[in-house]
């Protein structure tokens, strides 16, 4: 831990000091300094309304503990214990994937394709980011979410309760976690999609490997989900998967091979293929 400033205890001074400490550890040190400091203040406005106020002993220990975690390489959202996704502030911890801006592509597609009535399913819910963003926008629908990791599901349940949103949370392996006979009008999933030897895994070592790695090819989660879904589909169920930006062709092929029609791929804000969607063919229903 670097030496702490002795002379001045003002919030403004601590903000500048934090930025200097973080410069070698992250890409946006000033922004992160502000988030860390705001996290331990009594109100979100104190930093700009009373920049000369003293930090004080208790808050200083709390701040230094957070800074030590961040400087040891822990991702900022885990240090803060919460992160924002769409308009939601969600609890996150190392049992759940940190919700990514990429996933907003999937949610935006889903918002445009919510059914008038019926049930919506999120497979591999993690923090609950996808299903809660939809439930927030359209609380009148029936929402379901599955995760194999009980600790992740506890985080999702907490987020749903804090937001006052109703979701049927199911623990287990993909569609096996669902009650027999339960059918869905819309199915969404951002499952693990990295291959075991993906070079990106080295930068993602703070996040749960079970949320990231699908298997040898990276397509195993999609295959397992598509194989288990037919008993839970209606004649015109829509589906959308988030996927790696190089997996579009494989996903389109997989969806068609499992009897889905109207297969399309949608690009993220960076212009990369990110989400593939389709409609369940009545021939297979
Ligand atoms: C990539 S994370 C997505 C989390 C969240 N939906 C999001 O977009 O931020 C994938 C999630 O799938 C869950 N998962 C992995 N294998 C599973 C399986 N066989 N059955 C159910 N859930 C699974 C993981 O625990 C993890 O929470």
mmCIF file of C-alpha atoms and ligand atoms in Angstrom:
data_model
loop_
_atom_site.group_PDB
_atom_site.id
_atom_site.type_symbol
_atom_site.label_atom_id
_atom_site.label_comp_id
_atom_site.label_asym_id
_atom_site.label_seq_id
_atom_site.Cartn_x
_atom_site.Cartn_y
_atom_site.Cartn_z
ATOM 1 C CA UNK A 1 0.000 0.000 0.000
ATOM 2 C CA UNK A 2 1.423 3.442 -0.904
ATOM 3 C CA UNK A 3 2.114 6.023 1.778
ATOM 4 C CA UNK A 4 -1.053 7.928 2.641
ATOM 5 C CA UNK A 5 -1.233 11.733 2.601
ATOM 6 C CA UNK A 6 -0.605 13.093 6.107
ATOM 7 C CA UNK A 7 -1.079 16.833 5.741
ATOM 8 C CA UNK A 8 -4.584 17.231 4.382
ATOM 9 C CA UNK A 9 -7.700 15.148 4.978
ATOM 10 C CA UNK A 10 -10.153 16.856 2.592
ATOM 11 C CA UNK A 11 -12.235 14.776 0.185
ATOM 12 C CA UNK A 12 -10.802 16.794 -2.701
ATOM 13 C CA UNK A 13 -7.276 15.974 -1.648
ATOM 14 C CA UNK A 14 -8.077 12.242 -1.256
ATOM 15 C CA UNK A 15 -9.672 12.201 -4.697
ATOM 16 C CA UNK A 16 -6.503 13.555 -6.308
ATOM 17 C CA UNK A 17 -4.319 11.174 -4.270
ATOM 18 C CA UNK A 18 -6.416 8.151 -5.243
ATOM 19 C CA UNK A 19 -6.146 9.063 -8.933
ATOM 20 C CA UNK A 20 -2.357 9.100 -8.673
ATOM 21 C CA UNK A 21 -2.280 5.712 -6.891
ATOM 22 C CA UNK A 22 -4.584 4.119 -9.464
ATOM 23 C CA UNK A 23 -2.788 5.493 -12.538
ATOM 24 C CA UNK A 24 -0.553 2.457 -12.883
ATOM 25 C CA UNK A 25 -3.380 -0.019 -12.210
ATOM 26 C CA UNK A 26 -6.265 0.877 -14.505
ATOM 27 C CA UNK A 27 -7.210 2.716 -17.709
ATOM 28 C CA UNK A 28 -9.505 5.317 -16.119
ATOM 29 C CA UNK A 29 -7.832 6.289 -12.811
ATOM 30 C CA UNK A 30 -9.775 9.535 -12.248
ATOM 31 C CA UNK A 31 -13.113 7.885 -12.840
ATOM 32 C CA UNK A 32 -12.245 4.924 -10.616
ATOM 33 C CA UNK A 33 -10.933 7.252 -7.887
ATOM 34 C CA UNK A 34 -14.277 9.026 -7.853
ATOM 35 C CA UNK A 35 -16.250 5.748 -7.724
ATOM 36 C CA UNK A 36 -14.138 4.372 -4.869
ATOM 37 C CA UNK A 37 -14.401 7.570 -2.852
ATOM 38 C CA UNK A 38 -18.146 7.975 -3.467
ATOM 39 C CA UNK A 39 -18.649 4.378 -2.334
ATOM 40 C CA UNK A 40 -17.540 5.136 1.208
ATOM 41 C CA UNK A 41 -19.183 8.559 1.550
ATOM 42 C CA UNK A 42 -22.450 9.036 3.371
ATOM 43 C CA UNK A 43 -24.212 10.474 0.345
ATOM 44 C CA UNK A 44 -23.626 10.421 -3.401
ATOM 45 C CA UNK A 45 -23.495 14.224 -3.482
ATOM 46 C CA UNK A 46 -21.024 14.868 -0.629
ATOM 47 C CA UNK A 47 -17.971 14.870 -2.872
ATOM 48 C CA UNK A 48 -19.122 17.779 -5.007
ATOM 49 C CA UNK A 49 -21.211 19.595 -2.390
ATOM 50 C CA UNK A 50 -18.530 19.481 0.382
ATOM 51 C CA UNK A 51 -15.153 18.824 -1.277
ATOM 52 C CA UNK A 52 -13.357 20.417 1.714
ATOM 53 C CA UNK A 53 -15.025 18.100 4.259
ATOM 54 C CA UNK A 54 -12.628 15.812 6.128
ATOM 55 C CA UNK A 55 -12.618 12.109 5.245
ATOM 56 C CA UNK A 56 -12.093 11.067 8.876
ATOM 57 C CA UNK A 57 -10.515 7.995 10.414
ATOM 58 C CA UNK A 58 -13.286 5.405 9.888
ATOM 59 C CA UNK A 59 -13.952 6.258 6.275
ATOM 60 C CA UNK A 60 -10.220 6.449 5.609
ATOM 61 C CA UNK A 61 -9.692 2.815 6.757
ATOM 62 C CA UNK A 62 -12.615 1.696 4.618
ATOM 63 C CA UNK A 63 -11.260 3.587 1.598
ATOM 64 C CA UNK A 64 -7.736 2.206 1.999
ATOM 65 C CA UNK A 65 -9.093 -1.347 2.262
ATOM 66 C CA UNK A 66 -11.037 -0.884 -1.001
ATOM 67 C CA UNK A 67 -8.004 0.654 -2.698
ATOM 68 C CA UNK A 68 -5.778 -2.255 -1.620
ATOM 69 C CA UNK A 69 -8.231 -4.731 -3.185
ATOM 70 C CA UNK A 70 -8.365 -2.750 -6.415
ATOM 71 C CA UNK A 71 -4.576 -2.378 -6.579
ATOM 72 C CA UNK A 72 -4.184 -6.118 -6.076
ATOM 73 C CA UNK A 73 -6.096 -6.598 -9.352
ATOM 74 C CA UNK A 74 -9.644 -7.273 -8.139
ATOM 75 C CA UNK A 75 -12.142 -5.896 -10.708
ATOM 76 C CA UNK A 76 -13.724 -2.617 -9.621
ATOM 77 C CA UNK A 77 -17.329 -3.982 -9.598
ATOM 78 C CA UNK A 78 -16.343 -6.714 -7.116
ATOM 79 C CA UNK A 79 -14.580 -4.123 -4.918
ATOM 80 C CA UNK A 80 -17.703 -1.932 -4.927
ATOM 81 C CA UNK A 81 -20.052 -4.914 -4.573
ATOM 82 C CA UNK A 82 -22.455 -3.558 -7.171
ATOM 83 C CA UNK A 83 -22.477 -2.510 -10.822
ATOM 84 C CA UNK A 84 -24.814 -0.843 -13.193
ATOM 85 C CA UNK A 85 -26.468 -2.569 -16.139
ATOM 86 C CA UNK A 86 -29.049 -0.831 -18.334
ATOM 87 C CA UNK A 87 -30.880 1.302 -15.711
ATOM 88 C CA UNK A 88 -30.329 -1.144 -12.852
ATOM 89 C CA UNK A 89 -27.874 -1.089 -9.984
ATOM 90 C CA UNK A 90 -27.110 -4.784 -9.348
ATOM 91 C CA UNK A 91 -25.269 -6.550 -6.546
ATOM 92 C CA UNK A 92 -22.279 -8.451 -7.949
ATOM 93 C CA UNK A 93 -19.761 -10.722 -6.264
ATOM 94 C CA UNK A 94 -17.161 -13.217 -7.516
ATOM 95 C CA UNK A 95 -19.870 -15.880 -8.003
ATOM 96 C CA UNK A 96 -21.386 -13.919 -10.898
ATOM 97 C CA UNK A 97 -20.125 -12.574 -14.181
ATOM 98 C CA UNK A 98 -19.835 -8.773 -14.159
ATOM 99 C CA UNK A 99 -22.649 -7.632 -16.497
ATOM 100 C CA UNK A 100 -21.140 -6.295 -19.738
ATOM 101 C CA UNK A 101 -22.259 -3.484 -22.070
ATOM 102 C CA UNK A 102 -22.173 -6.132 -24.863
ATOM 103 C CA UNK A 103 -25.159 -7.827 -23.198
ATOM 104 C CA UNK A 104 -27.226 -4.663 -23.663
ATOM 105 C CA UNK A 105 -27.442 -5.684 -27.355
ATOM 106 C CA UNK A 106 -29.311 -8.830 -26.280
ATOM 107 C CA UNK A 107 -31.567 -6.911 -23.877
ATOM 108 C CA UNK A 108 -32.378 -4.239 -26.458
ATOM 109 C CA UNK A 109 -33.340 -6.956 -28.964
ATOM 110 C CA UNK A 110 -35.475 -8.660 -26.295
ATOM 111 C CA UNK A 111 -37.224 -5.412 -25.333
ATOM 112 C CA UNK A 112 -38.291 -5.044 -28.957
ATOM 113 C CA UNK A 113 -39.578 -8.651 -29.062
ATOM 114 C CA UNK A 114 -41.339 -9.081 -25.715
ATOM 115 C CA UNK A 115 -44.601 -10.979 -26.221
ATOM 116 C CA UNK A 116 -47.957 -9.368 -25.429
ATOM 117 C CA UNK A 117 -48.471 -12.080 -22.822
ATOM 118 C CA UNK A 118 -46.756 -15.300 -21.793
ATOM 119 C CA UNK A 119 -43.535 -16.458 -20.185
ATOM 120 C CA UNK A 120 -39.963 -15.280 -20.729
ATOM 121 C CA UNK A 121 -36.913 -17.411 -19.880
ATOM 122 C CA UNK A 122 -33.271 -16.439 -19.186
ATOM 123 C CA UNK A 123 -30.852 -19.401 -19.173
ATOM 124 C CA UNK A 124 -27.651 -18.778 -17.177
ATOM 125 C CA UNK A 125 -28.917 -15.725 -15.333
ATOM 126 C CA UNK A 126 -25.848 -14.912 -13.167
ATOM 127 C CA UNK A 127 -26.626 -11.616 -11.387
ATOM 128 C CA UNK A 128 -30.090 -11.622 -13.021
ATOM 129 C CA UNK A 129 -29.054 -8.738 -15.278
ATOM 130 C CA UNK A 130 -30.999 -9.759 -18.403
ATOM 131 C CA UNK A 131 -34.249 -10.974 -16.859
ATOM 132 C CA UNK A 132 -34.423 -8.112 -14.338
ATOM 133 C CA UNK A 133 -33.889 -5.473 -17.039
ATOM 134 C CA UNK A 134 -36.853 -6.986 -18.904
ATOM 135 C CA UNK A 135 -39.017 -7.390 -15.798
ATOM 136 C CA UNK A 136 -38.318 -3.762 -14.898
ATOM 137 C CA UNK A 137 -39.504 -2.636 -18.339
ATOM 138 C CA UNK A 138 -42.564 -4.937 -18.524
ATOM 139 C CA UNK A 139 -43.521 -6.223 -15.061
ATOM 140 C CA UNK A 140 -46.804 -7.708 -16.377
ATOM 141 C CA UNK A 141 -45.123 -10.774 -17.999
ATOM 142 C CA UNK A 142 -44.188 -14.086 -16.337
ATOM 143 C CA UNK A 143 -40.404 -14.303 -15.868
ATOM 144 C CA UNK A 144 -38.207 -17.374 -15.326
ATOM 145 C CA UNK A 145 -34.445 -17.648 -14.834
ATOM 146 C CA UNK A 146 -32.089 -20.624 -14.470
ATOM 147 C CA UNK A 147 -28.570 -20.953 -13.133
ATOM 148 C CA UNK A 148 -26.588 -24.017 -12.125
ATOM 149 C CA UNK A 149 -24.618 -22.062 -9.529
ATOM 150 C CA UNK A 150 -26.612 -21.697 -6.279
ATOM 151 C CA UNK A 151 -24.404 -18.809 -5.126
ATOM 152 C CA UNK A 152 -25.067 -16.916 -8.357
ATOM 153 C CA UNK A 153 -28.779 -17.548 -7.984
ATOM 154 C CA UNK A 154 -28.640 -16.110 -4.446
ATOM 155 C CA UNK A 155 -27.202 -12.880 -5.906
ATOM 156 C CA UNK A 156 -29.910 -12.794 -8.607
ATOM 157 C CA UNK A 157 -32.647 -13.424 -6.003
ATOM 158 C CA UNK A 158 -31.284 -10.589 -3.868
ATOM 159 C CA UNK A 159 -31.283 -8.238 -6.872
ATOM 160 C CA UNK A 160 -34.844 -9.198 -7.768
ATOM 161 C CA UNK A 161 -36.019 -8.655 -4.175
ATOM 162 C CA UNK A 162 -34.327 -5.249 -3.858
ATOM 163 C CA UNK A 163 -35.861 -4.130 -7.141
ATOM 164 C CA UNK A 164 -39.256 -5.552 -6.149
ATOM 165 C CA UNK A 165 -39.396 -7.637 -9.360
ATOM 166 C CA UNK A 166 -40.962 -11.058 -9.527
ATOM 167 C CA UNK A 167 -39.013 -13.902 -11.235
ATOM 168 C CA UNK A 168 -39.230 -17.703 -10.825
ATOM 169 C CA UNK A 169 -35.599 -18.538 -9.964
ATOM 170 C CA UNK A 170 -34.649 -22.148 -10.838
ATOM 171 C CA UNK A 171 -31.442 -23.909 -9.803
ATOM 172 C CA UNK A 172 -30.036 -26.588 -12.091
ATOM 173 C CA UNK A 173 -28.615 -27.585 -15.427
ATOM 174 C CA UNK A 174 -30.184 -25.586 -18.300
ATOM 175 C CA UNK A 175 -33.671 -26.892 -19.236
ATOM 176 C CA UNK A 176 -33.559 -29.720 -16.682
ATOM 177 C CA UNK A 177 -34.113 -27.031 -14.034
ATOM 178 C CA UNK A 178 -37.522 -26.169 -15.523
ATOM 179 C CA UNK A 179 -40.841 -27.729 -14.485
ATOM 180 C CA UNK A 180 -42.235 -30.209 -17.036
ATOM 181 C CA UNK A 181 -44.914 -28.620 -19.187
ATOM 182 C CA UNK A 182 -43.719 -25.030 -18.651
ATOM 183 C CA UNK A 183 -43.520 -23.297 -22.058
ATOM 184 C CA UNK A 184 -42.007 -19.970 -23.047
ATOM 185 C CA UNK A 185 -42.798 -17.348 -25.665
ATOM 186 C CA UNK A 186 -39.304 -15.842 -25.502
ATOM 187 C CA UNK A 187 -36.005 -17.517 -24.560
ATOM 188 C CA UNK A 188 -32.780 -15.583 -23.962
ATOM 189 C CA UNK A 189 -29.337 -16.690 -22.971
ATOM 190 C CA UNK A 190 -25.852 -15.340 -22.533
ATOM 191 C CA UNK A 191 -24.260 -18.704 -21.656
ATOM 192 C CA UNK A 192 -20.571 -19.493 -21.231
ATOM 193 C CA UNK A 193 -19.110 -19.361 -24.744
ATOM 194 C CA UNK A 194 -15.330 -19.444 -24.491
ATOM 195 C CA UNK A 195 -13.305 -22.476 -25.500
ATOM 196 C CA UNK A 196 -11.040 -24.023 -22.860
ATOM 197 C CA UNK A 197 -7.937 -22.687 -24.612
ATOM 198 C CA UNK A 198 -9.268 -19.163 -25.341
ATOM 199 C CA UNK A 199 -6.398 -16.685 -24.810
ATOM 200 C CA UNK A 200 -8.817 -14.092 -23.289
ATOM 201 C CA UNK A 201 -9.206 -16.304 -20.219
ATOM 202 C CA UNK A 202 -5.909 -15.004 -18.835
ATOM 203 C CA UNK A 203 -7.437 -11.502 -18.360
ATOM 204 C CA UNK A 204 -10.655 -12.872 -16.855
ATOM 205 C CA UNK A 205 -9.222 -14.856 -13.967
ATOM 206 C CA UNK A 206 -11.198 -12.962 -11.281
ATOM 207 C CA UNK A 207 -14.532 -14.094 -12.717
ATOM 208 C CA UNK A 208 -16.063 -17.573 -12.272
ATOM 209 C CA UNK A 209 -14.705 -19.971 -14.881
ATOM 210 C CA UNK A 210 -18.062 -21.764 -14.924
ATOM 211 C CA UNK A 211 -19.611 -18.545 -16.275
ATOM 212 C CA UNK A 212 -17.049 -18.233 -19.051
ATOM 213 C CA UNK A 213 -15.939 -21.591 -20.432
ATOM 214 C CA UNK A 214 -18.319 -23.827 -22.375
ATOM 215 C CA UNK A 215 -15.945 -26.636 -23.334
ATOM 216 C CA UNK A 216 -13.423 -27.545 -25.996
ATOM 217 C CA UNK A 217 -15.124 -25.690 -28.858
ATOM 218 C CA UNK A 218 -16.964 -22.897 -27.003
ATOM 219 C CA UNK A 219 -20.286 -24.041 -28.529
ATOM 220 C CA UNK A 220 -21.192 -26.697 -25.966
ATOM 221 C CA UNK A 221 -23.637 -24.521 -23.952
ATOM 222 C CA UNK A 222 -25.615 -23.604 -27.087
ATOM 223 C CA UNK A 223 -25.785 -27.266 -28.111
ATOM 224 C CA UNK A 224 -27.002 -28.385 -24.677
ATOM 225 C CA UNK A 225 -29.604 -25.604 -24.462
ATOM 226 C CA UNK A 226 -30.963 -26.189 -27.978
ATOM 227 C CA UNK A 227 -31.199 -29.946 -27.369
ATOM 228 C CA UNK A 228 -33.214 -29.475 -24.150
ATOM 229 C CA UNK A 229 -35.559 -26.681 -25.263
ATOM 230 C CA UNK A 230 -38.190 -28.270 -27.567
ATOM 231 C CA UNK A 231 -40.428 -29.512 -24.712
ATOM 232 C CA UNK A 232 -40.619 -25.902 -23.445
ATOM 233 C CA UNK A 233 -41.453 -24.133 -26.692
ATOM 234 C CA UNK A 234 -44.634 -22.752 -28.206
ATOM 235 C CA UNK A 235 -45.267 -22.741 -31.968
ATOM 236 C CA UNK A 236 -43.747 -19.265 -32.510
ATOM 237 C CA UNK A 237 -41.292 -18.971 -29.614
ATOM 238 C CA UNK A 238 -38.467 -16.538 -30.288
ATOM 239 C CA UNK A 239 -34.931 -17.145 -29.090
ATOM 240 C CA UNK A 240 -31.819 -14.963 -28.872
ATOM 241 C CA UNK A 241 -28.324 -15.936 -27.800
ATOM 242 C CA UNK A 242 -25.418 -13.663 -27.024
ATOM 243 C CA UNK A 243 -22.197 -15.079 -28.507
ATOM 244 C CA UNK A 244 -18.570 -14.293 -29.240
ATOM 245 C CA UNK A 245 -18.077 -11.973 -32.199
ATOM 246 C CA UNK A 246 -16.549 -14.757 -34.280
ATOM 247 C CA UNK A 247 -19.232 -17.331 -33.437
ATOM 248 C CA UNK A 248 -22.033 -15.892 -35.645
ATOM 249 C CA UNK A 249 -21.678 -18.407 -38.518
ATOM 250 C CA UNK A 250 -21.530 -21.379 -36.126
ATOM 251 C CA UNK A 251 -24.551 -20.142 -34.153
ATOM 252 C CA UNK A 252 -26.636 -19.602 -37.280
ATOM 253 C CA UNK A 253 -25.811 -23.110 -38.461
ATOM 254 C CA UNK A 254 -26.591 -24.604 -35.048
ATOM 255 C CA UNK A 255 -29.961 -22.828 -34.789
ATOM 256 C CA UNK A 256 -31.020 -24.036 -38.265
ATOM 257 C CA UNK A 257 -29.851 -27.589 -37.526
ATOM 258 C CA UNK A 258 -32.105 -27.618 -34.438
ATOM 259 C CA UNK A 259 -35.174 -26.595 -36.447
ATOM 260 C CA UNK A 260 -35.182 -22.816 -35.902
ATOM 261 C CA UNK A 261 -36.190 -20.447 -38.712
ATOM 262 C CA UNK A 262 -35.765 -16.738 -39.457
ATOM 263 C CA UNK A 263 -32.205 -16.881 -38.164
ATOM 264 C CA UNK A 264 -30.582 -13.429 -37.949
ATOM 265 C CA UNK A 265 -27.482 -11.971 -36.348
ATOM 266 C CA UNK A 266 -27.352 -8.527 -34.717
ATOM 267 C CA UNK A 267 -24.288 -6.374 -34.156
ATOM 268 C CA UNK A 268 -23.132 -4.703 -30.941
ATOM 269 C CA UNK A 269 -22.243 -1.011 -30.594
ATOM 270 C CA UNK A 270 -18.744 -1.756 -31.890
ATOM 271 C CA UNK A 271 -20.260 -3.256 -35.071
ATOM 272 C CA UNK A 272 -19.355 -6.873 -34.217
ATOM 273 C CA UNK A 273 -21.710 -9.843 -34.556
ATOM 274 C CA UNK A 274 -22.986 -10.345 -30.989
ATOM 275 C CA UNK A 275 -26.519 -11.766 -30.850
ATOM 276 C CA UNK A 276 -28.243 -14.370 -33.006
ATOM 277 C CA UNK A 277 -32.009 -14.747 -32.944
ATOM 278 C CA UNK A 278 -34.560 -17.100 -34.489
ATOM 279 C CA UNK A 279 -38.197 -18.277 -34.399
ATOM 280 C CA UNK A 280 -39.312 -21.802 -33.537
ATOM 281 C CA UNK A 281 -40.549 -23.592 -36.596
ATOM 282 C CA UNK A 282 -44.110 -24.875 -36.263
ATOM 283 C CA UNK A 283 -43.016 -27.966 -38.225
ATOM 284 C CA UNK A 284 -41.123 -29.100 -35.158
ATOM 285 C CA UNK A 285 -43.679 -28.005 -32.553
HETATM 286 C C1 LIG B 1 -21.805 -15.712 -19.198
HETATM 287 S S1 LIG B 1 -22.601 -15.881 -17.629
HETATM 288 C C2 LIG B 1 -24.000 -14.832 -17.920
HETATM 289 C C3 LIG B 1 -24.538 -14.159 -16.697
HETATM 290 C C4 LIG B 1 -25.651 -13.123 -16.986
HETATM 291 N N1 LIG B 1 -26.735 -13.710 -17.739
HETATM 292 C C5 LIG B 1 -25.090 -11.941 -17.751
HETATM 293 O O1 LIG B 1 -25.348 -11.837 -18.957
HETATM 294 O O2 LIG B 1 -24.389 -11.109 -17.152
HETATM 295 C C6 LIG B 1 -23.248 -17.528 -17.793
HETATM 296 C C7 LIG B 1 -24.044 -18.077 -16.605
HETATM 297 O O3 LIG B 1 -24.461 -19.418 -16.960
HETATM 298 C C8 LIG B 1 -24.399 -20.231 -15.803
HETATM 299 N N2 LIG B 1 -24.258 -21.625 -16.251
HETATM 300 C C9 LIG B 1 -23.161 -22.244 -16.752
HETATM 301 N N3 LIG B 1 -23.426 -23.523 -17.061
HETATM 302 C C10 LIG B 1 -24.740 -23.725 -16.747
HETATM 303 C C11 LIG B 1 -25.606 -24.857 -16.855
HETATM 304 N N4 LIG B 1 -25.179 -26.031 -17.332
HETATM 305 N N5 LIG B 1 -26.889 -24.705 -16.452
HETATM 306 C C12 LIG B 1 -27.333 -23.523 -15.953
HETATM 307 N N6 LIG B 1 -26.559 -22.412 -15.835
HETATM 308 C C13 LIG B 1 -25.269 -22.515 -16.230
HETATM 309 C C14 LIG B 1 -23.172 -19.718 -15.049
HETATM 310 O O4 LIG B 1 -23.241 -20.095 -13.686
HETATM 311 C C15 LIG B 1 -23.275 -18.208 -15.301
HETATM 312 O O5 LIG B 1 -23.972 -17.575 -14.263
#
